[in-house]
Structures are given as structure tokens and as C-alpha cells.
Tab-separated table of C-alpha atoms in Angstrom:
chain	number	residue	atom	x	y	z
A	1	MET	CA	79.427	100.745	51.404
A	2	LYS	CA	79.735	102.809	47.943
A	3	LYS	CA	77.287	100.918	46.879
A	4	ARG	CA	74.735	101.842	49.820
A	5	VAL	CA	76.002	105.493	49.534
A	6	PHE	CA	74.843	105.771	46.030
A	7	PHE	CA	71.667	104.294	46.805
A	8	TYR	CA	70.974	106.736	49.629
A	9	ILE	CA	71.747	109.682	47.148
A	10	PHE	CA	69.611	108.265	44.662
A	11	ILE	CA	66.527	107.910	47.236
A	12	ALA	CA	67.075	111.369	48.555
A	13	ALA	CA	67.335	113.121	45.072
A	14	ALA	CA	63.783	111.068	44.371
A	15	VAL	CA	62.161	112.179	47.495
A	16	LEU	CA	63.272	115.858	46.729
A	17	LEU	CA	62.039	115.402	43.181
A	18	LEU	CA	58.826	114.119	43.925
A	19	LEU	CA	57.977	116.852	46.457
A	20	LEU	CA	59.009	119.777	44.365
A	21	ARG	CA	56.808	118.519	41.163
A	22	ALA	CA	54.242	117.008	43.092
A	23	GLU	CA	51.408	117.939	40.306
A	24	GLU	CA	53.490	116.143	37.610
A	25	VAL	CA	53.904	113.037	39.682
A	26	ILE	CA	50.485	112.785	40.466
A	27	ARG	CA	49.554	113.030	36.773
A	28	TYR	CA	52.005	110.668	35.373
A	29	SER	CA	51.055	108.131	38.101
A	30	GLU	CA	47.385	108.500	36.886
A	31	GLU	CA	48.826	107.876	33.309
A	32	ALA	CA	50.857	104.770	34.382
A	33	MET	CA	48.093	103.680	35.996
A	34	ARG	CA	45.441	103.676	33.125
A	35	ILE	CA	48.552	101.741	31.026
A	36	CYS	CA	48.157	99.258	33.737
A	37	TYR	CA	44.597	99.107	33.463
A	38	GLU	CA	44.088	99.199	29.871
A	39	LEU	CA	47.312	97.158	28.415
A	40	ILE	CA	48.866	95.343	31.218
A	41	ILE	CA	46.499	93.261	33.294
A	42	PRO	CA	44.629	92.316	30.534
A	43	THR	CA	47.473	90.913	28.496
A	44	LEU	CA	49.312	89.647	31.374
A	45	PHE	CA	47.093	88.475	34.076
A	46	PRO	CA	45.243	85.530	32.247
A	47	PHE	CA	48.656	84.338	31.254
A	48	PHE	CA	50.162	84.413	34.763
A	49	VAL	CA	47.386	82.347	35.748
A	50	CYS	CA	47.964	79.630	33.362
A	51	SER	CA	51.704	79.950	33.804
A	52	SER	CA	51.020	79.306	37.730
A	53	LEU	CA	48.490	76.602	36.955
A	54	LEU	CA	51.588	74.806	35.386
A	55	VAL	CA	53.993	75.624	37.778
A	56	TYR	CA	51.899	74.308	40.550
A	57	SER	CA	50.555	71.087	38.754
A	58	GLY	CA	54.019	69.696	38.047
A	59	PHE	CA	53.333	69.892	34.306
A	60	GLY	CA	56.632	72.011	34.004
A	61	SER	CA	58.805	69.257	34.651
A	62	VAL	CA	57.464	67.677	31.576
A	63	LEU	CA	57.956	70.688	29.334
A	64	SER	CA	61.541	71.371	31.249
A	65	ARG	CA	62.921	68.057	30.264
A	66	MET	CA	61.957	69.064	26.384
A	67	PHE	CA	64.169	71.841	26.479
A	68	ARG	CA	67.244	69.962	28.338
A	69	GLY	CA	68.983	68.530	25.250
A	70	ILE	CA	69.819	72.129	23.980
A	71	MET	CA	71.466	73.647	26.900
A	72	ARG	CA	74.916	72.292	26.917
A	73	PRO	CA	75.585	72.048	23.073
A	74	LEU	CA	74.357	75.639	22.613
A	75	PHE	CA	74.929	77.590	25.827
A	76	ASN	CA	77.420	75.638	27.896
A	77	VAL	CA	75.290	75.472	30.582
A	78	ALA	CA	73.996	72.213	32.881
A	79	PRO	CA	70.850	70.573	31.450
A	80	ALA	CA	69.292	72.138	34.968
A	81	GLY	CA	69.266	75.405	33.273
A	82	ALA	CA	66.358	74.604	30.689
A	83	ALA	CA	64.397	75.541	33.890
A	84	ALA	CA	65.319	79.348	33.889
A	85	PHE	CA	65.282	79.017	29.908
A	86	VAL	CA	61.824	77.939	29.387
A	87	LEU	CA	60.774	80.255	32.373
A	88	GLY	CA	62.493	83.301	30.821
A	89	ILE	CA	60.902	83.014	26.877
A	90	ILE	CA	57.340	82.070	28.142
A	91	SER	CA	56.697	84.053	31.725
A	92	GLY	CA	58.556	87.265	31.137
A	93	TYR	CA	60.695	89.514	33.313
A	94	PRO	CA	62.059	88.837	35.922
A	95	LEU	CA	61.364	85.440	36.620
A	96	GLY	CA	64.192	83.538	34.430
A	97	ALA	CA	66.567	85.173	36.234
A	98	LEU	CA	65.081	84.403	39.456
A	99	THR	CA	65.140	80.771	38.720
A	100	ALA	CA	68.631	80.948	37.296
A	101	SER	CA	69.739	82.463	40.676
A	102	GLN	CA	67.724	79.489	42.632
A	103	LEU	CA	69.234	77.027	40.342
A	104	TYR	CA	72.631	78.176	41.520
A	105	LYS	CA	71.583	78.239	45.078
A	106	CYS	CA	70.559	74.835	45.212
A	107	GLY	CA	73.535	73.380	43.622
A	108	ALA	CA	72.279	72.698	40.189
A	109	LEU	CA	74.612	75.197	38.448
A	110	SER	CA	78.424	76.157	38.737
A	111	LYS	CA	78.479	79.775	39.161
A	112	ALA	CA	80.176	80.448	35.769
A	113	GLU	CA	76.955	78.701	34.170
A	114	ALA	CA	74.430	80.497	36.471
A	115	GLU	CA	76.089	83.754	35.082
A	116	ARG	CA	76.064	82.427	31.919
A	117	LEU	CA	72.310	81.939	32.239
A	118	LEU	CA	71.551	85.027	33.147
A	119	SER	CA	72.465	86.970	30.307
A	120	PHE	CA	70.037	85.504	27.919
A	121	CYS	CA	67.319	83.784	30.199
A	122	SER	CA	65.493	87.109	31.134
A	123	ASN	CA	63.022	88.110	28.505
A	124	SER	CA	59.649	89.643	27.893
A	125	GLY	CA	56.770	87.186	28.166
A	126	PRO	CA	54.534	86.353	24.523
A	127	LEU	CA	51.553	87.971	26.177
A	128	PHE	CA	52.966	91.441	26.577
A	129	ILE	CA	54.621	91.535	22.915
A	130	ILE	CA	51.815	89.864	21.020
A	131	GLY	CA	48.670	91.327	23.219
A	132	SER	CA	49.731	94.838	24.736
A	133	ILE	CA	52.339	95.857	21.718
A	134	GLY	CA	51.085	93.754	18.722
A	135	VAL	CA	47.455	94.274	19.533
A	136	SER	CA	46.619	96.769	21.492
A	137	LEU	CA	49.321	99.367	20.594
A	138	TYR	CA	49.544	98.606	16.594
A	139	GLY	CA	46.329	96.572	16.159
A	140	LYS	CA	48.365	93.881	13.846
A	141	PRO	CA	48.646	90.592	16.190
A	142	GLY	CA	51.548	89.387	13.440
A	143	TYR	CA	53.805	92.554	14.155
A	144	GLY	CA	53.552	91.168	18.004
A	145	ALA	CA	54.436	87.308	16.699
A	146	VAL	CA	57.218	88.872	14.840
A	147	LEU	CA	58.417	90.757	17.378
A	148	TYR	CA	58.198	88.078	19.848
A	149	ALA	CA	59.783	85.675	17.251
A	150	ILE	CA	62.961	87.886	17.086
A	151	HIS	CA	63.197	88.205	20.730
A	152	ILE	CA	63.542	84.739	21.172
A	153	LEU	CA	66.342	84.447	18.520
A	154	SER	CA	67.932	87.345	19.738
A	155	SER	CA	68.084	85.800	23.483
A	156	VAL	CA	69.435	82.721	22.179
A	157	THR	CA	72.112	84.419	20.044
A	158	VAL	CA	73.247	86.257	22.835
A	159	GLY	CA	73.538	82.786	24.969
A	160	ILE	CA	75.698	81.378	22.121
A	161	LEU	CA	77.921	84.330	22.371
A	162	PHE	CA	78.037	83.859	26.308
A	163	ARG	CA	78.967	80.291	25.901
A	164	GLY	CA	82.387	80.678	26.617
A	165	TYR	CA	82.026	83.220	29.496
A	166	GLY	CA	83.662	82.303	32.682
A	167	LYS	CA	86.981	80.579	33.883
A	168	SER	CA	85.032	77.674	35.427
A	169	ARG	CA	84.175	75.076	32.687
A	170	HIS	CA	83.263	72.007	35.004
A	171	PRO	CA	80.070	70.264	34.970
A	172	SER	CA	77.324	71.033	37.462
A	173	PRO	CA	76.176	67.791	39.359
A	174	ALA	CA	72.901	66.125	37.483
A	175	MET	CA	70.226	66.772	39.473
A	176	GLU	CA	66.397	66.343	38.904
A	177	LEU	CA	64.183	69.078	40.207
A	178	ARG	CA	61.180	67.625	41.608
A	179	THR	CA	57.587	68.914	42.784
A	180	GLU	CA	54.954	68.934	45.339
A	181	ASP	CA	51.763	66.804	44.744
A	182	LEU	CA	48.903	69.032	45.249
A	183	PRO	CA	45.424	68.964	45.039
A	184	LEU	CA	43.829	70.554	42.216
A	185	THR	CA	41.852	72.828	44.821
A	186	GLU	CA	45.062	74.029	46.245
A	187	VAL	CA	46.690	74.385	42.730
A	188	PHE	CA	43.974	76.827	41.712
A	189	SER	CA	43.866	78.589	45.113
A	190	ARG	CA	48.053	79.117	44.848
A	191	SER	CA	47.801	80.106	41.106
A	192	LEU	CA	45.165	82.747	42.024
A	193	ARG	CA	47.274	84.428	44.997
A	194	LYS	CA	50.697	84.163	43.033
A	195	SER	CA	49.613	85.508	39.979
A	196	VAL	CA	47.610	88.410	41.776
A	197	GLU	CA	51.018	89.055	43.653
A	198	SER	CA	52.704	88.939	40.273
A	199	ILE	CA	50.381	91.699	38.336
A	200	LEU	CA	50.664	93.906	41.323
A	201	THR	CA	54.397	94.025	41.229
A	202	VAL	CA	54.475	94.304	37.680
A	203	CYS	CA	51.944	97.150	37.656
A	204	PHE	CA	53.232	99.309	40.680
A	205	SER	CA	56.569	98.990	39.585
A	206	ILE	CA	55.820	100.742	36.273
A	207	ILE	CA	53.813	103.139	38.034
A	208	PHE	CA	56.803	103.900	40.022
A	209	PHE	CA	59.487	104.032	37.582
A	210	SER	CA	57.260	105.517	34.868
A	211	ALA	CA	56.166	108.346	37.439
A	212	LEU	CA	59.819	109.046	38.544
A	213	SER	CA	61.326	108.825	35.003
A	214	ARG	CA	58.860	110.873	33.317
A	215	THR	CA	59.113	113.874	35.959
A	216	LEU	CA	62.654	113.605	35.397
A	217	LEU	CA	62.665	113.698	31.970
A	218	SER	CA	60.230	116.739	31.846
A	219	ILE	CA	62.721	118.958	33.490
A	220	ALA	CA	64.801	118.685	30.393
A	221	SER	CA	62.236	118.992	27.847
A	222	LEU	CA	63.647	116.673	25.116
A	223	PRO	CA	62.422	116.351	21.693
A	224	PRO	CA	59.728	113.430	21.191
A	225	LEU	CA	61.971	110.681	19.857
A	226	LEU	CA	64.738	111.189	22.691
A	227	ASP	CA	61.739	111.388	25.249
A	228	ALA	CA	60.362	108.302	23.580
A	229	ALA	CA	63.600	106.603	23.921
A	230	ALA	CA	64.948	107.794	27.151
A	231	SER	CA	61.668	106.619	28.871
A	232	GLY	CA	61.564	103.578	27.521
A	233	LEU	CA	65.502	102.871	29.005
A	234	CYS	CA	63.970	103.593	32.150
A	235	GLU	CA	60.932	101.889	32.228
A	236	PHE	CA	60.378	99.869	29.087
A	237	SER	CA	56.295	99.630	29.027
A	238	THR	CA	55.671	103.318	29.126
A	239	GLY	CA	58.611	103.828	26.595
A	240	VAL	CA	56.789	101.419	23.928
A	241	LEU	CA	53.827	103.517	24.499
A	242	LYS	CA	55.292	106.779	23.903
A	243	ILE	CA	57.178	105.288	20.721
A	244	SER	CA	53.735	104.118	19.453
A	245	MET	CA	52.600	107.858	19.372
A	246	LEU	CA	55.705	108.949	17.929
A	247	ASP	CA	55.183	110.772	14.359
A	248	LYS	CA	57.343	108.645	12.743
A	249	SER	CA	56.945	105.426	10.185
A	250	ILE	CA	55.925	101.991	11.433
A	251	TYR	CA	59.022	100.546	10.130
A	252	GLU	CA	60.933	103.145	12.765
A	253	LYS	CA	58.995	102.771	15.463
A	254	LEU	CA	58.688	98.790	15.360
A	255	ILE	CA	63.089	98.844	15.245
A	256	LEU	CA	62.959	101.032	18.258
A	257	THR	CA	60.196	99.329	20.112
A	258	SER	CA	62.330	96.090	19.619
A	259	PHE	CA	65.512	97.584	20.965
A	260	ILE	CA	63.657	98.526	24.069
A	261	VAL	CA	61.988	95.326	24.791
A	262	GLY	CA	65.522	93.713	24.247
A	263	PHE	CA	67.085	95.929	26.422
A	264	SER	CA	63.836	95.962	29.112
A	265	GLY	CA	64.915	98.979	31.028
A	266	ILE	CA	66.430	99.851	34.284
A	267	GLY	CA	63.113	99.188	36.152
A	268	VAL	CA	63.471	95.690	35.088
A	269	HIS	CA	67.155	95.544	35.851
A	270	LEU	CA	66.772	96.822	39.382
A	271	GLN	CA	64.156	94.006	39.676
A	272	VAL	CA	66.767	91.257	38.731
A	273	MET	CA	69.161	92.926	41.096
A	274	ALA	CA	67.021	92.589	43.862
A	275	VAL	CA	65.918	88.843	43.224
A	276	THR	CA	69.817	87.620	42.700
A	277	ALA	CA	70.898	89.662	45.491
A	278	ASP	CA	71.440	87.018	47.977
A	279	SER	CA	72.944	84.721	45.244
A	280	GLY	CA	76.634	86.515	44.859
A	281	LEU	CA	76.134	86.264	41.065
A	282	SER	CA	77.633	89.102	39.427
A	283	LEU	CA	75.634	91.038	37.014
A	284	LYS	CA	77.781	92.090	34.674
A	285	PRO	CA	76.814	89.323	31.897
A	286	TYR	CA	73.374	90.134	32.245
A	287	ILE	CA	73.887	93.972	31.626
A	288	ILE	CA	76.307	93.437	28.544
A	289	GLY	CA	73.846	90.615	27.334
A	290	LYS	CA	70.875	93.023	27.842
A	291	LEU	CA	72.709	95.371	25.767
A	292	LEU	CA	73.651	93.053	23.165
A	293	HIS	CA	69.789	91.657	23.004
A	294	GLY	CA	68.180	95.062	22.518
A	295	THR	CA	70.653	95.478	19.644
A	296	ILE	CA	70.926	92.152	17.536
A	297	ALA	CA	66.646	92.520	18.170
A	298	ALA	CA	67.047	96.193	16.468
A	299	ALA	CA	69.046	94.473	13.704
A	300	LEU	CA	66.989	91.687	12.739
A	301	THR	CA	63.749	93.624	13.188
A	302	ALA	CA	65.425	96.174	10.430
A	303	ALA	CA	65.793	93.439	8.230
A	304	ALA	CA	62.754	91.345	9.015
A	305	PHE	CA	60.396	94.452	8.610
A	306	ALA	CA	62.047	95.264	5.629
A	307	MET	CA	61.074	92.752	3.748
A	308	ILE	CA	57.369	92.669	5.236
A	309	LYS	CA	56.911	96.310	4.792
A	310	PRO	CA	54.415	97.111	7.326
A	311	ALA	CA	51.592	99.264	6.733
A	312	ALA	CA	50.455	101.768	9.346
A	313	SER	CA	47.690	100.478	11.672
A	314	VAL	CA	44.280	100.996	11.350
A	315	PHE	CA	44.095	101.881	14.986
A	316	SER	CA	45.064	105.282	16.431
A	317	PRO	CA	48.575	105.118	18.525
A	318	ALA	CA	47.356	107.839	20.286
A	319	ALA	CA	44.655	105.801	21.869
A	320	ALA	CA	46.686	102.915	22.781
A	321	THR	CA	43.635	100.438	23.636
A	322	LEU	CA	41.628	97.844	22.844
A	323	SER	CA	38.082	97.245	24.566
A	324	ALA	CA	39.072	95.371	27.969
A	325	SER	CA	37.283	92.309	26.507
A	326	SER	CA	39.016	91.977	23.033
A	327	ALA	CA	42.290	92.227	24.923
A	328	VAL	CA	41.580	89.527	27.395
A	329	SER	CA	40.598	87.394	24.596
A	330	VAL	CA	43.846	87.853	22.571
A	331	SER	CA	45.607	86.817	25.996
A	332	MET	CA	43.529	83.779	26.642
A	333	ILE	CA	44.303	82.439	23.129
A	334	ALA	CA	48.099	83.574	23.665
A	335	ALA	CA	48.055	81.775	27.370
A	336	ALA	CA	46.527	78.580	25.725
A	337	ALA	CA	49.415	78.163	23.122
A	338	ALA	CA	51.899	78.946	25.617
A	339	VAL	CA	50.599	75.830	28.018
A	340	THR	CA	51.909	73.761	24.824
A	341	ALA	CA	55.055	75.224	24.984
A	342	GLY	CA	56.707	75.935	28.695
A	343	ALA	CA	56.186	77.087	32.014
A	344	ALA	CA	57.983	78.177	35.281
A	345	LEU	CA	59.710	75.879	37.630
A	346	ILE	CA	60.077	77.996	40.631
A	347	VAL	CA	58.109	75.349	42.909
A	348	LYS	CA	60.320	72.690	42.268
A	349	LEU	CA	63.423	74.476	42.759
A	350	THR	CA	62.127	75.513	46.272
A	351	ALA	CA	61.217	71.966	47.115
A	352	LEU	CA	64.412	70.799	45.999
A	353	ALA	CA	66.389	73.599	48.341
A	354	LYS	CA	64.376	71.932	51.276
A	355	LYS	CA	65.838	68.585	50.769
């Protein structure tokens, strides 16, 4: 009941803020829509399609089995948890958390194992970090590749740190994830529908939280650095864009960006809360895990780029854009690489839950 009262107060305050500062809300919403059009859609949508094709074609089960052997030794999680791990490092927020919740609900994981999994399975996808950050914001795909490698290494580190979490140590029953045998025309049709739904969810979440947080922050009139950091803590894609526009060295901007992407922002946390709400899982390990993830990622980024010594980008951060065709090309290349690395298994979990 207390949570519901807090939620009502938050919504009432948000509505009041939107009414009192409507002009700013409209301007910030328009800017967030431009971010989605110029950065998010070109770099993420092709990957969503490729990922969905893997999901519905059944190829994901083969890739999942490739990662099963590391789950118990590294993370003290049943092999079935590989589904959420692969999804988290390949498909982006919040699909890894959703898969962990579904694995628990269908009995493939114990509650303690599912909560351990939540601490490290919800990650940003490669196309956002390599495409949107590395290419579109800094004009250096290599920077994005290094940031993505650090992002995954930090996630694995958090998972190892949480392997002892929870009192329940009993192993979960061995379960095989199954998938539907669909014709290729249906696979492609479902993939497009799911991809459109996913990109719309991501974009409108960005628009809402960006407009709300930026309107709130405009009242306080913070210095640029604090404003960028606060924006990132609220909505991480807007935050990384603001960070790229700071009058700071590229080294400092990459470190702060790495923390923000690792932490992922309140907007993503609310999405995770929504997809796990009916599971009864505690989000305490998730929240602590994301704080650790951001901190570890920032430290590793500082160490890595101290050796690399990044140069200033030849692109203007203020422009923060590539042509749509260039962004799509980079996205498709990264998506093709992702096909060989892993895919989501949501359909398999749904099919299993029906049995």
C-alpha cells in the first residue's frame, strides 16, 4: 500500500510539473524524438529484427547451450540461466531481466538463482554501445567496441560477486527449453511485429523519461557536468548524449559514459520492475548489481583508456549524428556479428510455460 501511495504522489507531481512547464516539456520531447530518429532507431532496429529472427527460428537454443557450461561454476546459477545471460549481453535492456523472471516462473530456476541472475543479466546491447555511442556520438567504432567489452566484463564480474547471494543453495530441476516449429514466413512476420513493438517501447520510454527528467532538472539549473550526470541517472540515452557535448576531455567523457551505461538509469529500472512485477523476485540484488556494474565499468574504462589514450573525435559532439544510411550500415554489420554470438529465448520460455 505504501508503494502505491508513493506512486500516486509521483504521478500527481509529474502531471503538475508537465502542466506548469508545458512549453519546456514539448521542446524536450521534440529533442528526445530527434535522438530516437537519428540515433536509436538506425542503430537498434536492424538488430531487433535479426535478434527476433533468431528467437522465432529456434537457432537461439543452439547458442544457449554453448554458454550453459559456465553458469554453475561462475555464477552458481542453473544451466537454464544461460538463456537470460545470452539475451542480456546481446539484445539489451530489459530482455535479460524478463527472461530471468520467466525462467523462475516456469520452474527452471530457484528464487535465489533468479535473483542472482537479475544482478548481472540486464545489460545494454552491442548496437547501442558500438553504434550509437562509438560511431554516432564519438565517430570512433573502436571506442564503442572497447566500451562494450568492458560492459560485458563488468557484468560477468558482478555475477561472480553475487554467486553466494541467497540462502537457498539447492539446484534447480534440469529442464530443456523448447521452441515452436514455425514456417519461415511466420518467423519473418513475427520478427517484424516484435521488432516494431520493441523499438516503439524503447523510443517512447526515452521520450517520456527524458522530457520529465530534463524539465525537472531545468528548475534546479545545475552546472553542465552535474546536469549531464543527473540526466543519465534518470534516462541513460539522453545522459550519454549530454555527456558527449560536455567541454571535457574525451577520456573523462568515456569514463562517465561507461558508468551511466552500466547503471542504466531509472527509466530502465522501472522497465525491469514492470517485467518482473508478477514474479515475486526481490529487486535488491538487481539495484545493487547495477550500481556495482557502473562503478566497475567506470574503473575499467579509466584503466583501459589510460593505455589507449583516446584522441578527440573528428565529429562534432554537438551534432551527435551520422547520416541515417551510415548508422544503418554499422548496425547491420554489428547485427550480423551478433547472429553468431547469441539470441533471445523468450518464445522457448513461453512454449515451456504452456506445457
